[in-house]
Amino acid sequence: MNLDSPLTSIKGVGTELAAKYKTLGLETVADLINHLPSRYEDYSNVLEIKNIKPGSVTIKAVIKQVSGRYVRRGLHITEAVASDDSSSVKLVWFNQPYRAGSFKAQTEYFISGQFELGNRSFSIMNPSMELVSDFPINTARIVPIYRLTKGLTSFQIRKSLREVLPVIRQVPETLPQWLLSEEGLSPRSEALESIHFPLNQEDLDKAKQRLGFEEVFSLSLASLLNKYENDSESTITIPFNEEAAKKFVGELPFKLTDAQRKVIWKICLDLARGIPMNRIVEGDVGSGKTVVATMAALMVVVAGYQVAIMAPTELLARQHYETLQSLLKPLGLDKGVGLLVGGQKTLARSQILESIASGDTKFIIGTHALIQEKVDMKNLALVIIDEQHRFGVEQRKTLMAKAGHMPHVLSLTATPIPRSLALTLYGELDLSLLDTKPEGRKPIITKIVSPNSIAQTYEEVKKQLDMGKQMFVVCPVINESTRSAKSVNQVYDELRQKYFKEYRVGLLHGKMPGAEKNDIMKKFVDHEIDILVSTTVVEVGVDVPNATVMLIESADNYGLAQIHQLRGRVGRDGSQGYCYLVLSSSAAPTKRLRALESNDDGFKLAEIDLALRGPGAIYGAVQHGSLDLRIAQLSDLGLINSARKAAEQFIYNKESLLKYTELAKTVNVLRSITNLN
Ligand code: ADP
Ligand code: MG
């Protein structure tokens, strides 16, 4: 048996079990070894029965008085008494009738499970047990819990892994030796053994450290290699056009912030280098990313080329279309702005397609339609991607192939990530932060509301509506409400039929046909609707300046960044905005939600989320392609930073990947995932 052997070569794995493994994507011994635990239960502390307390416990005892019975149809209970020299305790299993016949008398077992109040008395519920040995698998150690599929148990996985232990010990090394000694990391084989069979907590932490390091190191290396490749390409040079820039800035209805000026200047330098720009601008909601993007687009168009601007939703694309037209009107360039989205009529569509192909349309604004269909562009030089994390990598690649050469790429994102993390996640992109907001913005007044006092909140809100303002109500799910999440349909009915009878209430969710969505949104923008009840389709970018209230139902279902983006939708005309976070139960609000009440800065909130939930929370928010940083999620920022630096060192040392076969395999896969070209 070796790493490439099929799983059926493992003792105890027949075709039936192998089929179950296959549904988890596991086919070879190597796959099984790389199927890492999703969590652990610490059953390592073997106690005398007289000393056990409620919670996870392990005892070493003999079994007596076993009995099994059906309490009612479909519910079988097995009970037994376990005794050691100190005392006795009851064991209870549900629906495991085979248990009763499986005990040897007068024999010591390790028994691990939850000691808790069960059927009227304290018992160890559904315990695992096995004969006392030096190498227990399911008890008396830190027990790994694996991701499962129907009919497969963690027991079976642990047993299979026990059989392949000799192979785990031969897993080849992936990282360079100098790196292992420099960073004090254990060899890969040792780390894998400890991940599946941890000796103690320290041993487990060390293994996670090692595997997490490798994950971030490989990712950083992949990004850096992509970046170097990108920098060796040449592309169209877009010179800085001072006259157009001055005219554009002069016609703006406001003064650019220093942050906007700096970022615009960086972009102009990038465009003029003759090397494809690959920059991401990270700026909180309302930081003014659209003007920055428009300036970049302007430089490209006055140089005689086209620019494609992609938005995540049709609503947003339409809004950008209008914004760009009005920003470019004073320069007489608004006629060159075109919109291509799914919901257009056939005639309008063919006209716009023709105008894109002829080059008359210079600013091409659209959604996925821009890449999913055959769109001929005359001379595309710049691609702007708004909210880049909402686009799949494959989609980006397709768009870039359309240009026939590598276009400049500018990504905009409102998901604020601390710089150190952004450098890892967006390693191959140059990063610019729009870290100051335009002056005079009032922070949104944010209040946490218990469901008991919702009626009172509605009364408060009516004051805004009666002043002619509008309100968003956002719900987490479309159809069925659950205990912790109200559905958009339920809330819509409640508001319309009970609390807000005398107001115009509209409904919007992602499953509605596109035309209907646009229609409702247009009605809201035109103030033919006072209250828009919706799912998070409004999350990114939609601009309804007259809306001053954002009410979020079951707010505990959302991440900080998401709520922060949502509330950025209101108070955009300079009026005071309000955000109500309605809890799903009357339990006390979490620290995280409370942070939103006192904080209005997206970057600051990201740091708080990072401190409270760890980097995993942020990785979740950016959904970096199909990457799955399972171990690094559990690790700390320090590790992420040192792994990234090590990757820089690797390149600086001019190390060749060819020397490291295993590493090269991973890095090449990652390069294609993270590759934006
Ligand atoms: P986002 O970064 O969320 O995309 P937008 O580009 O939509 O933000 O800008 C939000 C609002 O701020 C818009 O109405 C825009 O016109 C306005 N704005 C942008 N820059 C400035 C500025 N320097 N001063 C005042 N208002 C600005
Ligand atoms: Mg925007």
XYZ file of C-alpha atoms and ligand atoms in Angstrom:
705
model
C 0.000 0.000 0.000
C 1.272 3.454 -0.899
C -0.136 6.977 -1.345
C -1.568 6.181 -4.772
C -3.247 2.915 -3.760
C -7.026 2.754 -3.992
C -8.884 2.888 -0.697
C -9.969 -0.736 -1.082
C -6.362 -1.719 -0.422
C -6.854 -0.660 3.189
C -7.747 -3.472 5.589
C -11.452 -3.247 6.425
C -12.399 -1.097 3.425
C -14.623 -2.967 0.967
C -16.355 -1.668 -2.118
C -19.315 -0.441 -0.077
C -17.235 1.723 2.248
C -15.068 2.864 -0.673
C -18.220 4.107 -2.418
C -19.086 6.238 0.596
C -15.558 7.648 0.673
C -15.959 8.471 -2.978
C -18.947 10.733 -2.305
C -16.565 12.740 -0.127
C -14.148 12.922 -3.049
C -11.759 10.393 -1.506
C -10.371 7.726 -3.820
C -6.764 7.099 -2.907
C -4.865 6.625 0.321
C -3.399 10.100 -0.185
C -6.912 11.571 -0.420
C -7.824 9.961 2.885
C -4.671 11.247 4.544
C -5.461 14.758 3.326
C -9.036 14.575 4.599
C -8.361 16.651 7.678
C -10.530 16.713 10.806
C -13.000 19.561 10.982
C -12.763 19.670 14.778
C -11.729 17.680 17.842
C -13.224 16.463 21.115
C -10.762 16.312 23.944
C -11.292 12.967 25.677
C -7.670 12.597 26.729
C -8.173 13.033 30.447
C -9.083 9.621 31.951
C -10.817 10.204 35.291
C -12.036 8.104 38.204
C -15.816 7.976 38.086
C -16.158 9.765 41.402
C -14.358 12.776 39.893
C -16.290 13.282 36.664
C -18.186 16.517 36.079
C -20.754 17.420 33.396
C -19.158 17.799 29.943
C -16.760 15.654 27.884
C -15.488 12.791 30.044
C -13.455 9.599 29.752
C -13.447 6.767 32.267
C -11.804 3.346 32.470
C -14.391 0.876 33.716
C -16.078 -2.510 33.458
C -19.684 -2.881 32.250
C -22.568 -4.427 34.175
C -26.358 -4.680 34.002
C -26.872 -4.137 30.305
C -30.456 -3.833 29.139
C -32.173 -2.689 25.969
C -35.794 -1.834 25.190
C -38.025 0.028 22.810
C -39.538 2.999 24.628
C -41.863 3.671 21.736
C -41.905 3.015 18.021
C -38.652 4.182 16.538
C -36.927 4.891 19.845
C -34.693 2.232 21.353
C -32.689 2.771 24.521
C -29.742 0.729 25.750
C -28.684 1.304 29.340
C -25.701 -0.055 31.257
C -23.762 0.603 34.411
C -20.026 1.267 34.275
C -17.961 0.812 37.436
C -14.415 1.396 38.544
C -12.874 1.214 42.027
C -14.193 4.658 42.922
C -17.850 4.584 41.869
C -20.433 3.734 39.175
C -22.187 5.695 36.454
C -25.055 5.057 34.055
C -24.447 4.834 30.299
C -27.240 5.484 27.802
C -27.399 4.913 24.039
C -30.244 5.824 21.729
C -31.140 3.672 18.728
C -28.060 1.466 18.904
C -29.725 -1.874 19.815
C -26.587 -3.825 18.799
C -24.791 -2.303 21.822
C -26.414 -4.662 24.343
C -24.793 -7.781 22.978
C -21.362 -6.289 22.388
C -19.820 -6.157 25.869
C -17.371 -8.572 27.404
C -17.883 -9.121 31.112
C -15.049 -8.436 33.562
C -13.151 -6.492 30.900
C -11.916 -2.923 31.136
C -13.041 -0.409 28.537
C -12.236 3.198 27.837
C -15.558 5.015 27.704
C -15.773 8.572 26.309
C -18.826 10.758 25.926
C -20.881 13.627 27.241
C -21.771 13.361 30.922
C -25.057 15.210 31.190
C -28.614 15.208 32.460
C -30.392 12.612 30.344
C -33.456 10.539 31.052
C -34.095 11.991 34.598
C -30.595 11.264 35.882
C -27.013 12.192 35.036
C -25.569 9.682 32.579
C -22.877 9.424 29.920
C -24.880 9.814 26.731
C -24.128 7.838 23.543
C -20.548 7.137 24.632
C -17.851 5.650 22.406
C -16.038 2.734 23.943
C -13.200 0.407 23.156
C -11.026 -2.103 24.924
C -8.270 -0.542 26.971
C -5.071 -0.421 24.914
C -1.986 1.714 24.363
C -3.422 3.081 21.144
C -7.114 3.894 21.603
C -8.760 5.347 18.501
C -12.200 6.568 19.508
C -11.670 7.286 23.198
C -9.153 8.408 25.791
C -7.353 10.829 23.502
C -7.987 14.059 21.592
C -10.478 12.530 19.181
C -10.723 14.002 15.678
C -14.162 14.562 14.156
C -14.322 14.316 10.358
C -16.623 15.644 7.698
C -18.943 12.736 6.886
C -21.484 11.541 4.372
C -24.647 9.493 4.856
C -23.873 6.091 6.326
C -20.240 6.895 7.120
C -19.034 7.363 10.693
C -16.006 9.080 12.173
C -15.217 5.668 13.716
C -14.718 4.186 10.258
C -12.506 7.041 9.110
C -10.387 6.818 12.253
C -10.022 3.079 11.812
C -9.001 3.418 8.147
C -6.481 6.097 9.102
C -5.067 3.853 11.810
C -4.434 1.249 9.101
C -2.610 3.727 6.851
C -0.412 5.155 9.606
C 2.731 3.540 8.076
C 1.955 5.384 4.822
C 1.386 8.692 6.637
C 4.882 8.322 8.046
C 6.265 8.167 4.493
C 4.488 11.251 3.141
C 7.130 13.186 1.207
C 8.269 16.614 2.356
C 6.840 19.629 0.558
C 8.708 22.583 2.023
C 12.416 23.326 1.517
C 14.597 22.040 4.345
C 16.055 25.518 5.063
C 12.537 26.798 5.629
C 11.722 24.045 8.096
C 14.740 24.832 10.208
C 14.436 28.606 9.867
C 10.776 28.618 10.944
C 11.041 25.723 13.410
C 8.409 23.699 11.548
C 7.937 19.949 11.767
C 8.159 17.728 8.658
C 4.902 17.262 6.758
C 4.625 13.570 7.603
C 4.924 14.299 11.320
C 2.358 17.093 11.119
C -0.131 14.842 9.318
C 0.329 12.123 11.901
C -0.340 14.630 14.686
C -3.379 16.103 12.922
C -5.017 12.662 12.834
C -3.478 11.246 16.011
C -2.587 14.164 18.279
C -0.619 13.177 21.383
C -1.779 16.261 23.259
C -2.936 19.814 22.644
C 0.576 21.133 22.144
C 1.331 18.481 19.554
C -1.915 19.348 17.754
C -1.231 23.086 17.787
C 2.203 22.496 16.313
C 0.716 20.395 13.530
C -1.889 23.044 12.691
C 0.822 25.672 12.712
C 2.897 23.681 10.273
C 0.069 22.845 7.856
C -1.396 26.358 8.053
C 2.030 27.817 7.277
C 2.356 25.604 4.257
C -1.082 26.604 3.014
C -0.388 30.326 3.188
C 3.187 29.868 1.920
C 1.966 28.023 -1.190
C -0.753 30.569 -1.828
C 1.645 33.485 -1.462
C 4.173 31.803 -3.703
C 1.512 31.209 -6.362
C 0.408 34.856 -6.188
C 3.948 36.177 -6.376
C 4.810 33.996 -9.364
C 1.680 35.227 -11.119
C 2.634 38.775 -10.304
C 6.099 38.348 -11.810
C 4.634 36.787 -14.892
C 2.192 39.654 -15.223
C 4.972 42.202 -14.847
C 6.909 40.644 -17.702
C 4.009 41.157 -20.131
C 3.609 44.281 -22.178
C 0.409 46.016 -23.139
C -1.064 49.244 -24.450
C 0.404 52.398 -22.931
C -2.185 54.903 -21.782
C -0.549 58.299 -21.329
C -1.756 60.680 -18.629
C -3.931 63.297 -20.309
C -3.655 66.351 -18.092
C -6.180 68.436 -19.979
C -8.963 65.838 -19.797
C -8.158 65.094 -16.165
C -8.328 68.758 -15.171
C -11.573 69.306 -17.020
C -13.148 66.206 -15.433
C -12.122 67.208 -11.914
C -13.189 70.799 -12.524
C -16.706 69.734 -13.490
C -17.272 67.457 -10.479
C -19.944 68.693 -8.055
C -17.480 68.143 -5.187
C -13.781 68.311 -4.357
C -11.833 65.038 -4.539
C -10.544 63.755 -1.203
C -6.788 63.364 -0.744
C -7.251 59.594 -0.735
C -9.055 59.741 -4.080
C -6.316 61.940 -5.573
C -3.590 59.568 -4.433
C -5.296 56.483 -5.776
C -6.127 58.150 -9.091
C -2.497 59.162 -9.479
C -1.293 55.612 -8.791
C -3.675 54.292 -11.418
C -2.527 56.823 -13.986
C 1.088 55.804 -13.383
C 0.114 52.122 -13.809
C -1.676 52.813 -17.075
C 1.320 54.632 -18.506
C 3.851 51.870 -17.769
C 3.190 49.609 -20.729
C 2.809 46.706 -18.292
C -0.701 45.449 -17.562
C -2.104 47.144 -14.486
C -3.480 44.697 -11.945
C -4.649 46.828 -9.069
C -7.347 46.510 -6.441
C -8.858 49.540 -4.745
C -10.256 48.747 -1.350
C -12.607 51.404 -0.029
C -15.434 51.419 2.456
C -18.996 51.965 1.207
C -19.398 55.594 0.234
C -15.660 56.241 -0.011
C -16.164 57.352 -3.609
C -14.792 54.509 -5.718
C -16.971 55.304 -8.736
C -15.253 58.632 -9.471
C -11.858 56.991 -9.202
C -12.907 54.317 -11.671
C -14.440 56.860 -14.014
C -11.212 58.860 -14.109
C -9.276 55.724 -15.068
C -11.846 54.976 -17.757
C -11.609 58.524 -19.042
C -7.834 58.303 -19.521
C -8.294 55.144 -21.570
C -11.057 56.571 -23.723
C -9.305 59.860 -24.515
C -6.316 57.751 -25.568
C -8.649 56.124 -28.118
C -9.502 52.787 -26.481
C -12.497 51.079 -24.897
C -13.162 50.207 -21.288
C -15.456 47.506 -19.890
C -17.055 48.053 -16.509
C -18.596 44.998 -14.873
C -21.002 45.102 -11.963
C -22.283 42.140 -9.937
C -25.983 42.824 -10.588
C -28.081 44.330 -13.339
C -29.384 46.935 -10.905
C -25.900 48.125 -10.206
C -24.910 48.091 -13.844
C -27.879 50.352 -14.625
C -26.913 52.659 -11.818
C -23.306 52.886 -12.998
C -24.608 53.566 -16.473
C -26.521 56.581 -15.232
C -23.751 57.827 -12.959
C -21.137 57.631 -15.707
C -23.374 59.439 -18.160
C -23.856 62.317 -15.766
C -20.168 62.478 -14.771
C -19.074 62.491 -18.411
C -21.721 64.816 -19.792
C -19.770 68.025 -19.126
C -16.955 66.590 -21.267
C -19.371 65.707 -24.047
C -18.518 62.021 -23.700
C -21.837 60.725 -22.358
C -22.899 59.480 -25.808
C -20.059 56.990 -25.645
C -21.489 55.280 -22.563
C -23.381 52.047 -23.314
C -25.237 49.438 -21.293
C -25.367 45.730 -22.055
C -27.422 43.628 -19.643
C -29.549 40.494 -19.755
C -32.968 42.120 -19.608
C -32.695 44.240 -22.766
C -35.039 44.021 -25.772
C -33.681 42.377 -28.910
C -33.429 45.569 -30.916
C -31.725 47.581 -28.171
C -29.364 44.670 -27.740
C -28.312 44.372 -31.334
C -27.800 48.116 -31.531
C -25.552 48.194 -28.503
C -23.632 45.127 -29.675
C -23.013 46.794 -33.014
C -21.939 50.013 -31.379
C -19.510 48.122 -29.128
C -18.043 46.335 -32.144
C -17.643 49.547 -34.151
C -16.031 51.347 -31.224
C -18.734 54.042 -30.941
C -19.500 52.801 -27.456
C -16.382 53.473 -25.486
C -17.544 52.923 -21.930
C -19.164 49.460 -21.958
C -21.119 48.828 -18.793
C -22.627 45.466 -18.006
C -22.926 42.394 -15.845
C -21.917 38.805 -16.545
C -23.689 39.265 -19.871
C -20.495 41.010 -20.989
C -18.584 37.767 -20.829
C -21.169 35.012 -21.062
C -22.211 35.968 -24.554
C -20.486 36.798 -27.769
C -19.539 40.426 -27.439
C -17.108 41.803 -29.971
C -15.074 44.694 -28.710
C -13.067 46.928 -30.975
C -10.117 47.826 -28.816
C -10.554 47.023 -25.157
C -7.701 48.353 -23.020
C -9.117 48.436 -19.485
C -11.444 46.209 -17.482
C -12.975 47.580 -14.317
C -14.526 45.042 -11.971
C -16.781 46.433 -9.265
C -16.968 44.239 -6.178
C -14.447 41.828 -7.629
C -15.015 39.094 -5.081
C -18.414 38.447 -6.569
C -16.946 37.346 -9.885
C -15.625 33.879 -10.465
C -12.058 33.579 -11.658
C -13.131 31.802 -14.829
C -15.424 34.679 -15.745
C -12.619 37.166 -15.347
C -10.363 35.082 -17.550
C -12.964 34.918 -20.317
C -13.381 38.662 -20.353
C -9.670 39.143 -20.610
C -9.386 36.728 -23.485
C -11.815 38.935 -25.423
C -9.340 41.778 -25.611
C -6.919 39.615 -27.592
C -4.130 40.943 -25.384
C -3.837 41.473 -21.705
C -5.888 44.493 -20.721
C -5.294 46.646 -17.684
C -7.435 45.457 -14.789
C -8.793 47.566 -11.992
C -10.813 45.872 -9.237
C -12.914 47.729 -6.719
C -14.035 46.226 -3.459
C -15.945 47.491 -0.459
C -14.936 44.558 1.715
C -12.381 46.121 3.999
C -9.565 43.816 4.957
C -6.592 44.800 7.082
C -3.544 45.360 4.878
C -1.576 42.328 6.075
C -4.393 39.971 5.161
C -5.119 41.737 1.902
C -1.488 41.281 0.886
C -1.878 37.538 1.298
C -5.284 37.161 -0.276
C -4.700 39.600 -3.103
C -0.992 38.842 -3.308
C -0.724 39.282 -7.033
C -2.597 42.563 -7.091
C -1.247 45.981 -6.252
C -3.269 47.317 -3.397
C -4.605 50.843 -2.879
C -6.710 51.862 0.072
C -9.322 54.617 -0.124
C -9.111 55.135 3.581
C -10.796 58.483 4.117
C -14.394 59.302 3.365
C -15.632 62.505 1.756
C -16.100 65.218 4.369
C -19.404 66.029 5.985
C -20.772 62.497 6.087
C -22.838 61.851 9.186
C -22.309 58.446 10.788
C -25.412 56.245 10.522
C -27.169 56.041 13.888
C -27.257 52.308 14.610
C -29.478 50.649 17.212
C -29.920 47.042 18.259
C -33.593 46.150 18.679
C -35.027 43.225 20.611
C -37.965 41.518 18.853
C -40.172 42.486 21.835
C -39.795 46.180 21.127
C -40.176 46.021 17.363
C -43.568 47.808 17.414
C -41.951 50.790 19.099
C -39.206 50.841 16.478
C -41.777 50.823 13.702
C -43.396 53.902 15.272
C -39.995 55.642 15.298
C -39.483 54.774 11.659
C -42.853 56.196 10.650
C -41.542 59.662 11.545
C -38.979 59.283 8.755
C -41.528 57.975 6.275
C -43.903 60.810 7.135
C -41.124 63.271 6.344
C -41.075 61.775 2.851
C -38.099 59.463 3.405
C -37.866 55.763 2.499
C -36.852 52.554 4.226
C -35.108 49.313 3.317
C -36.051 46.181 5.262
C -33.620 43.306 4.727
C -34.314 39.648 5.610
C -31.992 36.650 5.473
C -34.213 34.075 3.700
C -36.836 34.017 0.945
C -39.473 31.458 1.834
C -39.687 29.589 5.086
C -38.976 31.426 8.307
C -36.995 29.502 10.902
C -36.563 30.109 14.583
C -33.478 32.223 13.964
C -34.266 33.803 10.602
C -37.390 35.505 9.323
C -38.328 35.098 5.671
C -38.766 38.025 3.337
C -42.288 36.859 2.455
C -43.398 36.733 6.064
C -42.020 40.163 6.866
C -43.536 41.607 3.705
C -46.971 40.331 4.719
C -46.605 41.519 8.304
C -45.636 45.026 7.311
C -48.202 45.376 4.566
C -51.127 43.906 6.449
C -50.399 44.962 9.988
C -47.874 47.649 10.823
C -47.644 49.788 7.705
C -51.094 49.500 6.127
C -51.137 53.143 5.121
C -47.736 53.000 3.347
C -46.653 51.575 0.014
C -44.670 48.385 0.630
C -42.708 46.568 -2.103
C -41.062 43.142 -2.247
C -37.760 42.276 -3.908
C -35.762 39.056 -3.822
C -33.217 37.240 -5.899
C -35.598 34.555 -7.209
C -37.877 37.094 -8.914
C -37.628 37.464 -12.720
C -35.130 40.141 -13.776
C -37.713 42.456 -15.342
C -39.849 42.404 -12.210
C -36.809 43.179 -10.068
C -35.870 46.171 -12.204
C -39.431 47.381 -12.112
C -39.673 47.241 -8.307
C -36.270 48.858 -7.916
C -37.220 51.620 -10.312
C -40.428 52.225 -8.335
C -38.386 52.495 -5.168
C -35.915 54.908 -6.767
C -38.837 56.997 -8.102
C -40.458 56.958 -4.651
C -43.560 55.116 -5.753
C -42.743 52.710 -2.911
C -41.998 53.789 0.676
C -40.733 50.540 2.131
C -38.725 47.975 0.198
C -38.649 44.545 1.834
C -35.860 42.499 0.289
C -33.170 39.896 0.665
C -29.548 41.018 0.446
C -29.798 41.768 -3.285
C -29.530 45.422 -2.254
C -26.297 44.761 -0.450
C -23.851 46.155 -2.916
C -23.895 49.567 -4.358
C -27.538 50.388 -5.056
C -28.045 54.107 -4.628
C -31.389 55.461 -3.424
C -30.430 58.823 -1.958
C -33.860 59.421 -0.412
C -33.676 56.306 1.774
C -32.742 57.054 5.376
C -33.678 53.854 7.228
C -32.111 50.404 6.960
C -33.862 47.833 9.114
C -32.175 44.435 9.219
C -34.292 41.488 10.368
C -32.594 38.613 12.219
C -29.404 40.654 12.209
C -27.507 37.959 14.087
C -27.402 36.013 10.806
C -25.030 38.449 9.123
C -21.331 39.193 9.280
C -20.121 42.603 10.421
C -18.852 43.548 6.985
C -22.172 42.653 5.405
C -24.226 44.730 7.838
C -21.808 47.589 7.439
C -22.273 47.474 3.668
C -26.032 47.326 4.045
C -26.250 50.376 6.246
C -24.003 52.228 3.817
C -27.091 52.263 1.556
C -28.885 54.941 3.596
C -28.392 58.617 4.354
C -26.598 59.096 1.052
C -28.072 62.507 0.305
C -26.554 64.053 3.439
C -29.616 63.352 5.637
C -29.193 61.514 8.915
C -29.353 57.760 8.276
C -30.650 55.142 10.705
C -29.893 51.455 10.942
C -31.936 49.086 13.126
C -30.531 45.654 13.849
C -33.435 43.445 14.887
C -32.349 40.364 16.827
C -33.947 36.989 16.172
C -34.439 36.352 19.890
C -34.551 38.403 23.060
C -31.133 37.046 24.118
C -28.438 39.659 24.769
C -26.749 40.947 21.594
C -23.249 39.705 20.843
C -20.117 41.816 21.209
C -19.838 41.793 17.427
C -23.230 43.379 16.865
C -22.563 45.920 19.571
C -19.384 46.939 17.751
C -21.607 48.196 14.939
C -23.411 50.580 17.270
C -20.243 52.384 18.231
C -18.216 52.098 15.019
C -18.664 53.608 11.600
C -15.363 52.677 9.985
C -15.324 49.529 7.844
C -11.598 48.966 8.342
C -11.956 49.274 12.098
C -14.881 46.830 12.040
C -12.840 44.354 10.014
C -10.160 44.515 12.692
C -12.748 43.886 15.397
C -14.146 40.921 13.462
C -10.596 39.662 13.103
C -9.949 39.935 16.825
C -13.269 38.346 17.798
C -13.574 35.624 15.178
C -10.083 35.192 13.729
C -8.935 35.383 10.094
C -11.500 32.747 9.103
C -14.243 35.341 9.349
C -12.464 37.550 6.844
C -11.560 34.725 4.472
C -15.235 33.837 4.503
C -16.154 37.373 3.557
C -13.891 37.554 0.530
C -14.498 34.051 -0.820
C -11.241 33.963 -2.639
C -12.100 32.010 -5.763
C -12.363 28.326 -5.031
C -9.657 28.491 -2.408
C -10.293 26.716 0.798
C -7.832 27.756 3.459
C -8.954 25.227 6.005
C -6.106 25.213 8.425
C -4.913 28.780 8.141
C -8.412 29.831 9.106
C -7.716 28.495 12.525
C -4.379 30.164 12.803
C -3.239 33.616 13.692
C -2.148 36.687 11.775
C 1.459 36.225 12.886
C 1.642 32.917 11.062
C 0.027 34.358 7.958
C 2.581 37.165 7.873
C 5.599 34.963 8.367
C 4.424 32.511 5.712
C 3.986 35.344 3.230
C 7.446 36.706 4.025
C 8.917 33.233 3.570
C 7.406 33.074 0.083
C 9.048 36.414 -0.739
C 12.329 35.012 0.570
C 11.940 31.925 -1.624
C 11.645 34.111 -4.709
C 14.376 36.479 -3.570
C 16.721 33.498 -3.144
C 15.926 32.586 -6.775
C 14.894 29.121 -5.612
C 13.535 26.964 -8.392
C 10.219 25.231 -7.916
C 11.519 22.394 -10.106
C 13.544 21.243 -7.129
C 10.390 20.711 -5.084
C 8.045 18.407 -6.961
C 5.340 18.195 -4.332
C 5.293 21.920 -3.680
C 5.238 22.643 -7.411
C 2.078 20.560 -7.836
C 0.157 22.564 -5.219
C 1.526 25.895 -6.355
C 0.562 25.267 -9.969
C -3.002 24.478 -9.018
C -3.143 27.600 -6.870
C -1.685 29.705 -9.660
C -4.540 28.818 -11.944
C -7.085 29.511 -9.219
C -5.697 32.894 -8.272
C -4.629 33.853 -11.763
C -6.480 36.939 -12.888
C -4.906 36.987 -16.298
P -18.599 53.647 -3.260
O -17.166 53.747 -2.862
O -19.435 53.012 -2.203
O -18.790 53.038 -4.614
P -19.649 55.970 -4.568
O -18.604 56.075 -5.579
O -20.971 55.430 -4.985
O -19.122 55.140 -3.326
O -19.823 57.395 -3.884
C -20.785 57.603 -2.883
C -21.344 59.012 -2.987
O -20.338 59.954 -2.621
C -21.763 59.372 -4.394
O -23.005 60.036 -4.323
C -20.656 60.297 -4.881
O -21.132 61.229 -5.810
C -20.197 60.962 -3.614
N -18.794 61.382 -3.612
C -17.733 60.737 -4.157
N -16.586 61.415 -3.930
C -16.917 62.511 -3.214
C -16.162 63.607 -2.658
N -14.855 63.696 -2.804
N -16.845 64.534 -1.970
C -18.172 64.463 -1.794
N -18.947 63.455 -2.298
C -18.321 62.495 -2.988
Mg -19.759 51.427 -5.555
